[in-house]
């Protein structure tokens, strides 16, 4: 309300039209993305890093094909180097092309601000910044080796980034009259590789100084350190306070503070939801083997304290244990957004679980254009090894059709989800590991035994949801499982079907594909394509 009042005054003063702002509301304790005044799921895909350099090619290879997989949102980079090729001179032509295409193809956009940092490097900063390494100084390893990463302590660089980001957001406010852009990611996978912290002169001075009061308060509140009144020394530097974790916490504080400055300045121009993504903590688990200072799970408390302008931290997930990561990043203060995720066939199962169980706002396999190409781009082995990515993440056998059907089906049952979410009448399941055989879901008058089918190469894994529509009516949505209905313990009656139908939803209405009776009602089997079974039960 305060933001709208401020913008209204600014409109009267400057004469521009206020766009309908995308916002995240909390409803029954569940975060909900509102776009154009309605609840919205971003059925998304993220394009390859260089795709947005060529709008014409994007039109033919991506925009025209999105409907094949029922995508409603595209995640696309905006490059600082093309936005501000000369210092203080801005070129929005690539951004305007994206906006025009989004309107024409009736899709939404999530923009990635490739500014100071992308994958722990400063590869997308303008040439005038790259060539001035004295003013825009690099982070250094112990011993003085410079990294290709501008230091997060270089406030001059941070302010230039904030100025450019602010101009981008102001431009969106002025020209995006259709509210095509629904979120903005600030930077990309920030942190330092090869070292736990920056050792440049400015960093050394800060590291031997006192820990900021705001961070000390957050550490006490999070239970990381004891309260100050119990005897802290007068000089509480980083090592004294945080011990062996001091280097990573130091990096996290300064990266998060930099992103807070950039995001807050941009949101003053146009208050779209802004978030940061994270390169996950992975084997071999030490800071610097993954980008130290990024918002990995251990550092979320630092980021939440330092960067309140970011509405969430979004995990990029290429590890096999996708559901574990989704659960960790689904918190009351952290709505689930997944801007990058593996794109093998199991991604369809994870998408179903992410939206229905974790209340995800967005799910987006990376390099989405590969789904529609006869010869998709091959990620070199050297790249997957350098980024510590499971190469099986990019095996797309069976993905296009299965993911597309999941997105389509989710769109059709959204009203059901909104009605039953957060209640005991909606329960989800997912096969998390090879040894899992199934699960047992309990409802008011019946229980559901879900048996998982064996996982096969190029196929999704068992996943789905059961909606208890009323005491005797159920809708099962899922794949790769067998469902058996039981009466409650102590109720020795048998279960049978008054009516059982296999089908789907279309235009929000149930469409029966096959009414099942006789032998066909005995087994409720869902195979590799997501299916729906609607059943009315009775006991005798």
Short mmCIF file of C-alpha atoms in Angstrom, two decimals:
data_model
loop_
_atom_site.label_atom_id
_atom_site.label_comp_id
_atom_site.label_asym_id
_atom_site.label_seq_id
_atom_site.Cartn_x
_atom_site.Cartn_y
_atom_site.Cartn_z
CA UNK A 1 0.00 0.00 0.00
CA UNK A 2 2.81 2.40 0.87
CA UNK A 3 4.59 1.61 -2.41
CA UNK A 4 1.39 2.24 -4.39
CA UNK A 5 0.82 5.59 -2.65
CA UNK A 6 4.39 6.66 -3.37
CA UNK A 7 4.07 5.59 -7.01
CA UNK A 8 0.72 7.38 -7.33
CA UNK A 9 2.32 10.63 -6.17
CA UNK A 10 5.17 10.05 -8.60
CA UNK A 11 2.68 9.42 -11.41
CA UNK A 12 0.96 12.72 -10.72
CA UNK A 13 4.30 14.48 -10.70
CA UNK A 14 5.95 12.81 -13.69
CA UNK A 15 2.95 11.74 -15.72
CA UNK A 16 3.70 8.07 -16.38
CA UNK A 17 1.19 5.20 -16.16
CA UNK A 18 1.62 2.77 -13.27
CA UNK A 19 1.76 -0.84 -14.43
CA UNK A 20 -0.10 -3.56 -12.56
CA UNK A 21 2.68 -4.72 -10.25
CA UNK A 22 3.37 -8.42 -9.80
CA UNK A 23 3.31 -9.29 -6.12
CA UNK A 24 3.71 -12.22 -3.77
CA UNK A 25 0.89 -12.59 -1.25
CA UNK A 26 0.69 -14.96 1.71
CA UNK A 27 -2.62 -16.83 1.73
CA UNK A 28 -3.36 -19.38 4.47
CA UNK A 29 0.35 -19.31 5.19
CA UNK A 30 1.22 -20.17 1.57
CA UNK A 31 3.08 -17.75 -0.74
CA UNK A 32 1.13 -17.03 -3.92
CA UNK A 33 2.37 -15.15 -6.97
CA UNK A 34 -0.21 -12.72 -8.35
CA UNK A 35 0.17 -11.61 -11.98
CA UNK A 36 -2.40 -9.34 -13.63
CA UNK A 37 -4.45 -9.62 -10.45
CA UNK A 38 -4.73 -13.43 -10.58
CA UNK A 39 -2.83 -16.32 -8.93
CA UNK A 40 -0.11 -17.43 -11.35
CA UNK A 41 2.18 -20.41 -11.74
CA UNK A 42 5.25 -19.65 -13.85
CA UNK A 43 5.55 -22.76 -16.04
CA UNK A 44 8.93 -21.65 -17.23
CA UNK A 45 12.16 -22.47 -18.97
CA UNK A 46 15.47 -20.65 -18.84
CA UNK A 47 17.27 -20.06 -22.12
CA UNK A 48 20.97 -20.58 -22.70
CA UNK A 49 23.20 -17.74 -21.52
CA UNK A 50 23.87 -16.26 -24.95
CA UNK A 51 20.40 -16.68 -26.45
CA UNK A 52 19.24 -13.10 -25.83
CA UNK A 53 22.04 -11.62 -27.95
CA UNK A 54 20.03 -12.67 -31.03
CA UNK A 55 16.30 -11.74 -30.77
CA UNK A 56 15.51 -12.91 -34.31
CA UNK A 57 16.93 -16.34 -33.61
CA UNK A 58 15.05 -16.45 -30.30
CA UNK A 59 11.79 -15.80 -32.11
CA UNK A 60 12.21 -18.75 -34.47
CA UNK A 61 13.84 -21.21 -32.07
CA UNK A 62 12.15 -20.40 -28.77
CA UNK A 63 9.14 -18.06 -28.75
CA UNK A 64 7.32 -19.79 -31.60
CA UNK A 65 7.75 -23.21 -29.95
CA UNK A 66 6.88 -22.52 -26.31
CA UNK A 67 3.29 -23.68 -26.72
CA UNK A 68 4.55 -27.13 -27.71
CA UNK A 69 5.51 -27.66 -24.08
CA UNK A 70 2.83 -25.40 -22.53
CA UNK A 71 5.29 -22.83 -21.18
CA UNK A 72 3.81 -19.51 -20.11
CA UNK A 73 7.06 -17.84 -18.96
CA UNK A 74 10.56 -17.45 -20.32
CA UNK A 75 13.62 -16.69 -18.19
CA UNK A 76 16.05 -14.58 -20.21
CA UNK A 77 19.30 -12.70 -19.46
CA UNK A 78 19.84 -8.97 -19.75
CA UNK A 79 23.53 -8.20 -20.23
CA UNK A 80 25.10 -5.17 -18.59
CA UNK A 81 27.76 -5.08 -21.32
CA UNK A 82 25.13 -4.42 -24.02
CA UNK A 83 22.91 -2.24 -21.83
CA UNK A 84 25.68 0.24 -21.00
CA UNK A 85 28.35 -0.21 -23.70
CA UNK A 86 29.76 3.26 -22.98
CA UNK A 87 29.83 4.55 -19.44
CA UNK A 88 26.64 6.50 -18.79
CA UNK A 89 25.19 5.69 -22.23
CA UNK A 90 22.35 3.13 -22.31
CA UNK A 91 21.00 0.93 -25.08
CA UNK A 92 17.70 -0.85 -24.35
CA UNK A 93 17.18 -2.34 -27.80
CA UNK A 94 17.64 -5.97 -26.71
CA UNK A 95 15.33 -5.45 -23.74
CA UNK A 96 12.69 -3.84 -25.96
CA UNK A 97 12.89 -6.77 -28.37
CA UNK A 98 12.17 -9.16 -25.52
CA UNK A 99 9.21 -7.11 -24.37
CA UNK A 100 7.77 -6.90 -27.87
CA UNK A 101 8.10 -10.65 -28.37
CA UNK A 102 6.54 -11.43 -24.98
CA UNK A 103 3.49 -9.32 -25.85
CA UNK A 104 3.15 -10.78 -29.32
CA UNK A 105 3.40 -14.38 -28.11
CA UNK A 106 1.32 -13.68 -24.97
CA UNK A 107 3.95 -14.91 -22.52
CA UNK A 108 5.57 -13.57 -19.36
CA UNK A 109 9.23 -12.83 -18.70
CA UNK A 110 11.59 -13.27 -15.78
CA UNK A 111 14.73 -11.25 -16.44
CA UNK A 112 18.19 -12.26 -15.26
CA UNK A 113 20.40 -9.26 -14.53
CA UNK A 114 23.85 -10.38 -15.65
CA UNK A 115 25.68 -7.50 -13.97
CA UNK A 116 28.74 -7.60 -11.75
CA UNK A 117 28.67 -11.35 -11.16
CA UNK A 118 27.69 -14.43 -13.13
CA UNK A 119 28.79 -17.90 -11.95
CA UNK A 120 31.36 -16.39 -9.57
CA UNK A 121 32.99 -14.31 -12.31
CA UNK A 122 32.65 -10.80 -13.70
CA UNK A 123 32.24 -11.81 -17.34
CA UNK A 124 29.28 -9.60 -18.29
CA UNK A 125 30.45 -6.23 -17.00
CA UNK A 126 31.02 -3.58 -19.71
CA UNK A 127 34.40 -3.32 -21.43
CA UNK A 128 35.09 0.05 -19.78
CA UNK A 129 34.86 -1.67 -16.39
CA UNK A 130 36.82 -4.78 -17.38
CA UNK A 131 39.73 -2.64 -18.53
CA UNK A 132 39.94 -0.53 -15.38
CA UNK A 133 41.02 -3.05 -12.77
CA UNK A 134 42.45 -0.38 -10.49
CA UNK A 135 39.18 1.46 -9.95
CA UNK A 136 37.11 -1.73 -10.17
CA UNK A 137 39.50 -3.97 -8.29
CA UNK A 138 39.42 -7.76 -8.38
CA UNK A 139 39.11 -10.18 -5.52
CA UNK A 140 42.40 -11.87 -4.64
CA UNK A 141 43.40 -15.26 -3.33
CA UNK A 142 45.79 -15.64 -0.43
CA UNK A 143 49.19 -14.71 -1.86
CA UNK A 144 47.87 -12.05 -4.22
CA UNK A 145 46.59 -13.95 -7.28
CA UNK A 146 43.74 -11.97 -8.82
CA UNK A 147 40.48 -13.63 -9.75
CA UNK A 148 38.30 -12.76 -12.71
CA UNK A 149 35.80 -11.53 -10.12
CA UNK A 150 35.36 -7.93 -9.06
CA UNK A 151 35.56 -7.76 -5.29
CA UNK A 152 32.25 -7.39 -3.42
CA UNK A 153 34.09 -4.79 -1.35
CA UNK A 154 34.56 -2.61 -4.45
CA UNK A 155 31.72 -0.23 -3.65
CA UNK A 156 32.48 1.89 -6.70
CA UNK A 157 31.61 -1.10 -8.91
CA UNK A 158 28.54 -1.91 -6.84
CA UNK A 159 27.25 1.66 -7.22
CA UNK A 160 27.78 1.57 -11.00
CA UNK A 161 25.91 -1.73 -11.16
CA UNK A 162 23.11 -0.28 -9.02
CA UNK A 163 22.88 2.76 -11.31
CA UNK A 164 22.58 0.56 -14.41
CA UNK A 165 20.07 -1.76 -12.74
CA UNK A 166 18.05 1.25 -11.65
CA UNK A 167 17.95 2.52 -15.24
CA UNK A 168 16.79 -0.92 -16.39
CA UNK A 169 13.98 -1.01 -13.84
CA UNK A 170 12.97 2.54 -14.67
CA UNK A 171 12.86 1.63 -18.35
CA UNK A 172 10.63 -1.37 -17.61
CA UNK A 173 8.29 0.83 -15.61
CA UNK A 174 7.97 3.22 -18.53
CA UNK A 175 7.67 0.83 -21.48
CA UNK A 176 6.32 -2.49 -20.13
CA UNK A 177 2.68 -1.42 -20.20
CA UNK A 178 1.53 -5.03 -20.51
CA UNK A 179 3.39 -6.04 -17.32
CA UNK A 180 5.22 -8.76 -19.24
CA UNK A 181 8.10 -8.87 -16.74
CA UNK A 182 6.96 -10.55 -13.52
CA UNK A 183 10.26 -10.99 -11.63
CA UNK A 184 13.90 -10.03 -11.85
CA UNK A 185 16.91 -12.06 -10.73
CA UNK A 186 19.72 -9.88 -9.40
CA UNK A 187 23.13 -11.19 -10.57
CA UNK A 188 23.69 -14.94 -11.01
CA UNK A 189 25.30 -17.48 -8.68
CA UNK A 190 27.52 -15.02 -6.85
CA UNK A 191 30.53 -15.93 -4.74
CA UNK A 192 34.22 -16.75 -4.99
CA UNK A 193 35.67 -19.95 -6.43
CA UNK A 194 39.03 -21.23 -5.24
CA UNK A 195 39.08 -19.26 -1.99
CA UNK A 196 36.84 -18.89 1.04
CA UNK A 197 37.18 -15.10 1.00
CA UNK A 198 38.76 -12.12 -0.69
CA UNK A 199 42.34 -11.31 0.41
CA UNK A 200 42.77 -7.97 -1.38
CA UNK A 201 43.97 -5.02 0.70
CA UNK A 202 40.48 -3.60 1.26
CA UNK A 203 39.18 -7.02 2.30
CA UNK A 204 42.05 -7.57 4.72
CA UNK A 205 41.32 -4.26 6.42
CA UNK A 206 37.63 -5.13 6.77
CA UNK A 207 38.34 -8.67 7.98
CA UNK A 208 40.49 -7.47 10.86
CA UNK A 209 37.89 -4.89 11.84
CA UNK A 210 34.78 -5.39 13.94
CA UNK A 211 31.87 -7.46 12.71
CA UNK A 212 28.95 -5.12 11.80
CA UNK A 213 26.35 -4.76 14.56
CA UNK A 214 23.55 -5.85 12.23
CA UNK A 215 25.31 -9.13 11.49
CA UNK A 216 26.13 -9.68 15.17
CA UNK A 217 22.45 -9.26 16.03
CA UNK A 218 21.45 -11.70 13.27
CA UNK A 219 24.01 -14.24 14.49
CA UNK A 220 22.66 -14.06 18.03
CA UNK A 221 19.07 -14.33 16.82
CA UNK A 222 19.97 -17.34 14.65
CA UNK A 223 21.79 -19.05 17.50
CA UNK A 224 25.15 -18.90 15.74
CA UNK A 225 26.89 -17.08 18.59
CA UNK A 226 26.18 -16.27 22.21
CA UNK A 227 24.74 -12.90 23.17
CA UNK A 228 27.16 -10.00 23.43
CA UNK A 229 26.40 -9.29 27.07
CA UNK A 230 27.99 -12.59 28.09
CA UNK A 231 31.50 -11.29 27.64
CA UNK A 232 32.55 -10.44 24.10
CA UNK A 233 35.98 -8.77 23.84
CA UNK A 234 36.00 -5.10 22.84
CA UNK A 235 37.59 -5.98 19.48
CA UNK A 236 35.24 -8.58 18.01
CA UNK A 237 36.78 -9.22 14.60
CA UNK A 238 35.52 -11.90 12.20
CA UNK A 239 37.81 -14.70 13.33
CA UNK A 240 37.12 -14.09 17.02
CA UNK A 241 33.36 -14.17 16.45
CA UNK A 242 32.94 -16.88 13.81
CA UNK A 243 36.05 -19.06 14.04
CA UNK A 244 36.73 -21.34 11.08
CA UNK A 245 33.53 -20.19 9.32
CA UNK A 246 34.63 -16.55 9.39
CA UNK A 247 35.86 -16.44 5.78
CA UNK A 248 32.64 -17.72 4.22
CA UNK A 249 30.43 -15.59 6.49
CA UNK A 250 32.57 -12.55 5.61
CA UNK A 251 32.08 -13.26 1.89
CA UNK A 252 28.35 -13.85 2.33
CA UNK A 253 27.88 -10.57 4.19
CA UNK A 254 29.59 -8.46 1.53
CA UNK A 255 27.99 -10.19 -1.46
CA UNK A 256 24.55 -9.99 0.15
CA UNK A 257 25.10 -6.34 1.08
CA UNK A 258 26.08 -5.57 -2.51
CA UNK A 259 22.96 -7.27 -3.88
CA UNK A 260 20.83 -5.45 -1.33
CA UNK A 261 22.16 -2.13 -2.58
CA UNK A 262 21.55 -3.07 -6.22
CA UNK A 263 18.07 -4.53 -5.65
CA UNK A 264 16.86 -1.76 -3.34
CA UNK A 265 17.88 1.00 -5.75
CA UNK A 266 16.19 -0.81 -8.64
CA UNK A 267 12.99 -1.45 -6.71
CA UNK A 268 12.68 2.24 -5.92
CA UNK A 269 12.22 2.72 -9.66
CA UNK A 270 9.92 -0.24 -10.19
CA UNK A 271 9.01 -2.56 -7.29
CA UNK A 272 8.97 -5.91 -9.07
CA UNK A 273 9.79 -8.99 -6.97
CA UNK A 274 13.56 -9.46 -6.98
CA UNK A 275 15.45 -12.58 -5.97
CA UNK A 276 18.96 -14.07 -6.01
CA UNK A 277 19.84 -17.58 -7.14
CA UNK A 278 22.43 -19.93 -5.67
CA UNK A 279 25.02 -22.41 -6.85
CA UNK A 280 24.42 -25.14 -4.28
CA UNK A 281 26.85 -26.39 -1.69
CA UNK A 282 28.21 -29.63 -3.14
CA UNK A 283 31.03 -32.14 -2.78
CA UNK A 284 33.78 -31.67 -1.70
CA UNK A 285 31.80 -29.32 0.56
CA UNK A 286 34.43 -26.70 1.44
CA UNK A 287 33.93 -22.99 0.78
CA UNK A 288 35.55 -22.16 -2.53
CA UNK A 289 34.77 -25.56 -4.12
CA UNK A 290 31.36 -23.94 -4.57
CA UNK A 291 31.12 -20.12 -4.72
CA UNK A 292 31.95 -18.98 -1.20
CA UNK A 293 29.67 -16.19 -0.07
CA UNK A 294 26.69 -17.33 -2.11
CA UNK A 295 23.36 -17.99 -0.36
CA UNK A 296 23.88 -21.69 0.30
CA UNK A 297 21.72 -23.15 3.05
CA UNK A 298 24.31 -22.51 5.78
CA UNK A 299 24.51 -18.84 4.79
CA UNK A 300 20.80 -18.08 4.42
CA UNK A 301 20.72 -16.41 7.84
CA UNK A 302 23.40 -13.95 6.66
CA UNK A 303 21.58 -13.20 3.41
CA UNK A 304 18.20 -12.74 5.09
CA UNK A 305 19.78 -10.19 7.44
CA UNK A 306 21.77 -8.34 4.80
CA UNK A 307 19.40 -8.38 1.80
CA UNK A 308 15.75 -7.87 2.82
CA UNK A 309 14.92 -6.44 -0.65
CA UNK A 310 15.23 -9.97 -2.08
CA UNK A 311 11.93 -11.76 -1.56
CA UNK A 312 13.54 -15.20 -1.89
CA UNK A 313 16.72 -17.17 -2.54
CA UNK A 314 16.25 -19.51 -5.49
CA UNK A 315 18.23 -22.76 -5.83
CA UNK A 316 19.72 -23.89 -9.13
CA UNK A 317 19.36 -27.66 -8.94
CA UNK A 318 21.46 -30.11 -10.97
CA UNK A 319 22.10 -32.61 -8.19
CA UNK A 320 20.21 -35.95 -8.10
CA UNK A 321 18.56 -35.16 -4.73
CA UNK A 322 16.25 -32.49 -6.15
CA UNK A 323 13.40 -32.97 -3.67
CA UNK A 324 15.76 -32.54 -0.71
CA UNK A 325 16.87 -29.16 -2.05
CA UNK A 326 13.28 -28.10 -2.74
CA UNK A 327 12.32 -28.87 0.85
CA UNK A 328 15.32 -26.95 2.26
CA UNK A 329 14.55 -23.82 0.25
CA UNK A 330 10.81 -23.90 1.00
CA UNK A 331 10.51 -21.81 4.16
CA UNK A 332 8.01 -19.29 5.54
CA UNK A 333 10.51 -16.54 4.71
CA UNK A 334 11.61 -18.11 1.42
CA UNK A 335 8.98 -18.96 -1.24
CA UNK A 336 10.21 -21.64 -3.63
CA UNK A 337 11.43 -20.39 -7.00
CA UNK A 338 13.51 -22.73 -9.16
CA UNK A 339 15.05 -20.74 -12.04
CA UNK A 340 17.40 -23.52 -13.15
CA UNK A 341 16.93 -27.26 -12.84
CA UNK A 342 17.95 -30.45 -14.60
CA UNK A 343 16.09 -31.26 -17.80
CA UNK A 344 16.13 -35.04 -18.01
CA UNK A 345 12.77 -36.82 -17.94
CA UNK A 346 12.54 -36.92 -14.13
CA UNK A 347 12.26 -33.13 -14.15
CA UNK A 348 8.57 -33.57 -15.00
CA UNK A 349 8.07 -35.51 -11.76
CA UNK A 350 9.92 -32.85 -9.78
CA UNK A 351 7.85 -30.11 -11.38
CA UNK A 352 4.61 -31.80 -10.33
CA UNK A 353 5.87 -32.16 -6.76
CA UNK A 354 7.33 -28.64 -6.64
CA UNK A 355 4.05 -26.94 -7.49
CA UNK A 356 1.59 -29.17 -5.62
CA UNK A 357 3.61 -30.00 -2.49
CA UNK A 358 6.15 -27.17 -2.12
CA UNK A 359 3.88 -24.43 -3.51
CA UNK A 360 6.54 -23.33 -5.99
CA UNK A 361 6.00 -20.04 -7.78
CA UNK A 362 8.25 -20.97 -10.70
CA UNK A 363 9.98 -24.07 -12.11
CA UNK A 364 12.35 -23.76 -15.06
CA UNK A 365 14.64 -26.35 -16.68
CA UNK A 366 17.80 -24.71 -18.03
CA UNK A 367 18.50 -24.49 -21.77
CA UNK A 368 14.82 -24.96 -22.53
CA UNK A 369 15.27 -24.37 -26.27
CA UNK A 370 17.09 -27.70 -26.53
CA UNK A 371 13.75 -29.47 -26.10
CA UNK A 372 12.65 -28.34 -29.54
CA UNK A 373 15.90 -28.75 -31.47
CA UNK A 374 16.79 -31.84 -33.48
CA UNK A 375 20.41 -31.44 -32.43
CA UNK A 376 20.42 -29.70 -29.04
CA UNK A 377 23.47 -27.89 -27.75
CA UNK A 378 25.87 -30.29 -26.06
CA UNK A 379 27.36 -29.12 -22.78
CA UNK A 380 31.09 -29.88 -22.99
CA UNK A 381 32.45 -32.28 -20.40
CA UNK A 382 34.89 -29.60 -19.25
CA UNK A 383 31.99 -27.26 -18.45
CA UNK A 384 29.98 -29.81 -16.45
CA UNK A 385 33.10 -30.73 -14.51
CA UNK A 386 34.01 -27.09 -13.83
CA UNK A 387 30.46 -26.32 -12.65
CA UNK A 388 30.18 -29.61 -10.73
CA UNK A 389 27.01 -30.54 -12.66
CA UNK A 390 25.68 -34.07 -13.07
CA UNK A 391 25.92 -34.63 -16.87
CA UNK A 392 22.80 -36.83 -16.74
CA UNK A 393 20.91 -33.62 -15.97
CA UNK A 394 21.03 -32.81 -19.68
CA UNK A 395 19.77 -36.12 -21.09
CA UNK A 396 16.47 -34.97 -22.60
CA UNK A 397 15.05 -38.31 -23.70
CA UNK A 398 11.31 -38.13 -23.11
CA UNK A 399 11.39 -34.70 -21.43
CA UNK A 400 9.57 -32.55 -23.98
CA UNK A 401 6.32 -34.50 -24.00
CA UNK A 402 6.21 -35.40 -20.31
CA UNK A 403 7.11 -31.95 -18.96
CA UNK A 404 4.71 -30.31 -21.39
CA UNK A 405 1.85 -32.52 -20.23
CA UNK A 406 2.66 -31.81 -16.58
CA UNK A 407 2.56 -28.06 -17.26
CA UNK A 408 -0.71 -28.42 -19.18
CA UNK A 409 -2.35 -30.57 -16.53
CA UNK A 410 -1.23 -28.32 -13.67
CA UNK A 411 -2.75 -25.36 -15.45
CA UNK A 412 -6.05 -27.20 -15.74
CA UNK A 413 -6.24 -28.23 -12.06
CA UNK A 414 -5.02 -24.93 -10.61
CA UNK A 415 -8.44 -24.07 -9.22
CA UNK A 416 -8.53 -27.43 -7.40
CA UNK A 417 -5.05 -26.80 -6.00
CA UNK A 418 -6.03 -23.35 -4.77
CA UNK A 419 -9.08 -24.81 -3.05
CA UNK A 420 -7.33 -27.71 -1.30
CA UNK A 421 -3.76 -26.52 -0.74
CA UNK A 422 -2.67 -26.30 2.86
CA UNK A 423 -5.39 -28.75 3.94
CA UNK A 424 -5.34 -32.45 4.79
CA UNK A 425 -7.39 -33.07 1.64
CA UNK A 426 -4.37 -32.72 -0.68
CA UNK A 427 -1.42 -35.07 -0.21
CA UNK A 428 1.54 -35.53 -2.52
CA UNK A 429 4.10 -38.23 -3.16
CA UNK A 430 7.47 -38.53 -4.90
CA UNK A 431 9.99 -41.32 -5.24
CA UNK A 432 13.16 -39.80 -3.81
CA UNK A 433 15.58 -42.72 -4.07
CA UNK A 434 15.93 -45.95 -5.99
CA UNK A 435 15.19 -48.14 -2.95
CA UNK A 436 11.86 -46.51 -2.12
CA UNK A 437 8.93 -48.80 -2.86
CA UNK A 438 6.00 -46.52 -2.13
CA UNK A 439 4.06 -44.59 0.49
CA UNK A 440 0.79 -44.74 2.44
CA UNK A 441 -1.52 -41.71 2.47
CA UNK A 442 -4.25 -41.43 5.09
CA UNK A 443 -7.58 -39.67 4.57
CA UNK A 444 -10.83 -39.44 6.57
CA UNK A 445 -12.55 -42.68 5.54
CA UNK A 446 -10.00 -44.36 3.26
CA UNK A 447 -6.26 -44.82 2.95
CA UNK A 448 -4.25 -44.91 -0.29
CA UNK A 449 -1.39 -47.34 -0.81
CA UNK A 450 0.90 -45.93 -3.50
CA UNK A 451 3.34 -48.41 -5.04
CA UNK A 452 6.13 -46.90 -7.11
CA UNK A 453 6.95 -48.43 -10.49
CA UNK A 454 10.62 -49.15 -11.25
CA UNK A 455 12.41 -46.16 -12.73
CA UNK A 456 13.65 -46.52 -16.30
CA UNK A 457 16.07 -44.52 -18.44
CA UNK A 458 14.38 -41.68 -20.29
CA UNK A 459 11.25 -41.87 -18.15
CA UNK A 460 9.99 -39.85 -15.16
CA UNK A 461 9.96 -41.19 -11.64
CA UNK A 462 6.89 -41.86 -9.50
CA UNK A 463 5.18 -38.63 -8.47
CA UNK A 464 1.71 -37.31 -7.96
CA UNK A 465 -1.02 -36.07 -5.67
CA UNK A 466 -4.31 -37.28 -4.24
CA UNK A 467 -7.21 -34.83 -3.84
CA UNK A 468 -9.89 -35.88 -1.36
CA UNK A 469 -12.81 -34.11 -3.06
CA UNK A 470 -15.21 -35.31 -0.35
CA UNK A 471 -15.45 -38.31 1.93
CA UNK A 472 -16.02 -40.80 -0.92
CA UNK A 473 -14.66 -39.00 -4.01
CA UNK A 474 -11.01 -38.71 -4.97
CA UNK A 475 -8.90 -37.41 -7.84
CA UNK A 476 -5.47 -38.96 -8.35
CA UNK A 477 -2.95 -37.10 -10.49
CA UNK A 478 0.42 -38.65 -11.20
CA UNK A 479 2.70 -41.02 -13.04
CA UNK A 480 4.73 -44.20 -12.61
CA UNK A 481 2.69 -45.69 -9.77
CA UNK A 482 -0.02 -48.17 -8.79
CA UNK A 483 -2.76 -47.06 -6.38
CA UNK A 484 -4.73 -49.33 -4.06
CA UNK A 485 -7.54 -48.11 -1.77
CA UNK A 486 -8.02 -49.47 1.77
CA UNK A 487 -10.61 -48.95 4.49
CA UNK A 488 -9.38 -47.51 7.78
CA UNK A 489 -7.83 -49.83 10.41
CA UNK A 490 -10.60 -51.58 12.32
CA UNK A 491 -13.10 -51.17 9.48
CA UNK A 492 -13.31 -54.68 8.04
CA UNK A 493 -15.58 -53.79 5.15
CA UNK A 494 -14.33 -53.95 1.57
CA UNK A 495 -13.91 -51.07 -0.85
CA UNK A 496 -15.45 -50.90 -4.31
CA UNK A 497 -16.18 -48.28 -6.95
CA UNK A 498 -19.49 -46.65 -7.69
CA UNK A 499 -17.73 -44.98 -10.58
CA UNK A 500 -14.11 -44.95 -11.78
CA UNK A 501 -12.86 -42.91 -14.72
CA UNK A 502 -9.51 -42.30 -16.37
CA UNK A 503 -9.31 -38.93 -18.03
CA UNK A 504 -7.96 -35.44 -17.84
CA UNK A 505 -8.97 -31.84 -17.39
CA UNK A 506 -9.52 -29.56 -20.36
CA UNK A 507 -10.63 -25.92 -20.11
CA UNK A 508 -11.04 -26.55 -16.39
CA UNK A 509 -13.60 -29.34 -16.93
CA UNK A 510 -13.23 -33.05 -16.28
CA UNK A 511 -13.03 -35.06 -19.51
CA UNK A 512 -13.58 -38.79 -19.14
CA UNK A 513 -11.33 -40.77 -21.48
CA UNK A 514 -12.38 -44.21 -20.27
CA UNK A 515 -14.93 -45.37 -17.74
CA UNK A 516 -13.46 -48.42 -16.02
CA UNK A 517 -15.41 -51.37 -14.65
CA UNK A 518 -15.08 -55.13 -14.39
CA UNK A 519 -11.48 -56.29 -14.76
CA UNK A 520 -10.29 -52.78 -15.62
CA UNK A 521 -11.30 -51.33 -12.26
CA UNK A 522 -9.16 -53.77 -10.26
CA UNK A 523 -5.82 -52.01 -10.88
CA UNK A 524 -5.24 -48.27 -10.86
CA UNK A 525 -2.00 -47.93 -12.77
CA UNK A 526 -0.45 -44.64 -13.89
CA UNK A 527 2.37 -44.89 -16.40
CA UNK A 528 5.07 -42.55 -17.76
CA UNK A 529 2.74 -39.81 -18.99
CA UNK A 530 0.93 -37.89 -16.23
CA UNK A 531 -2.64 -39.11 -15.93
CA UNK A 532 -5.77 -38.52 -13.84
CA UNK A 533 -8.10 -41.04 -12.27
CA UNK A 534 -11.36 -39.92 -10.70
CA UNK A 535 -13.13 -42.36 -8.40
CA UNK A 536 -16.27 -42.54 -6.27
CA UNK A 537 -15.99 -45.20 -3.56
CA UNK A 538 -18.30 -47.13 -1.28
CA UNK A 539 -17.88 -49.84 1.38
CA UNK A 540 -19.74 -53.09 1.82
#
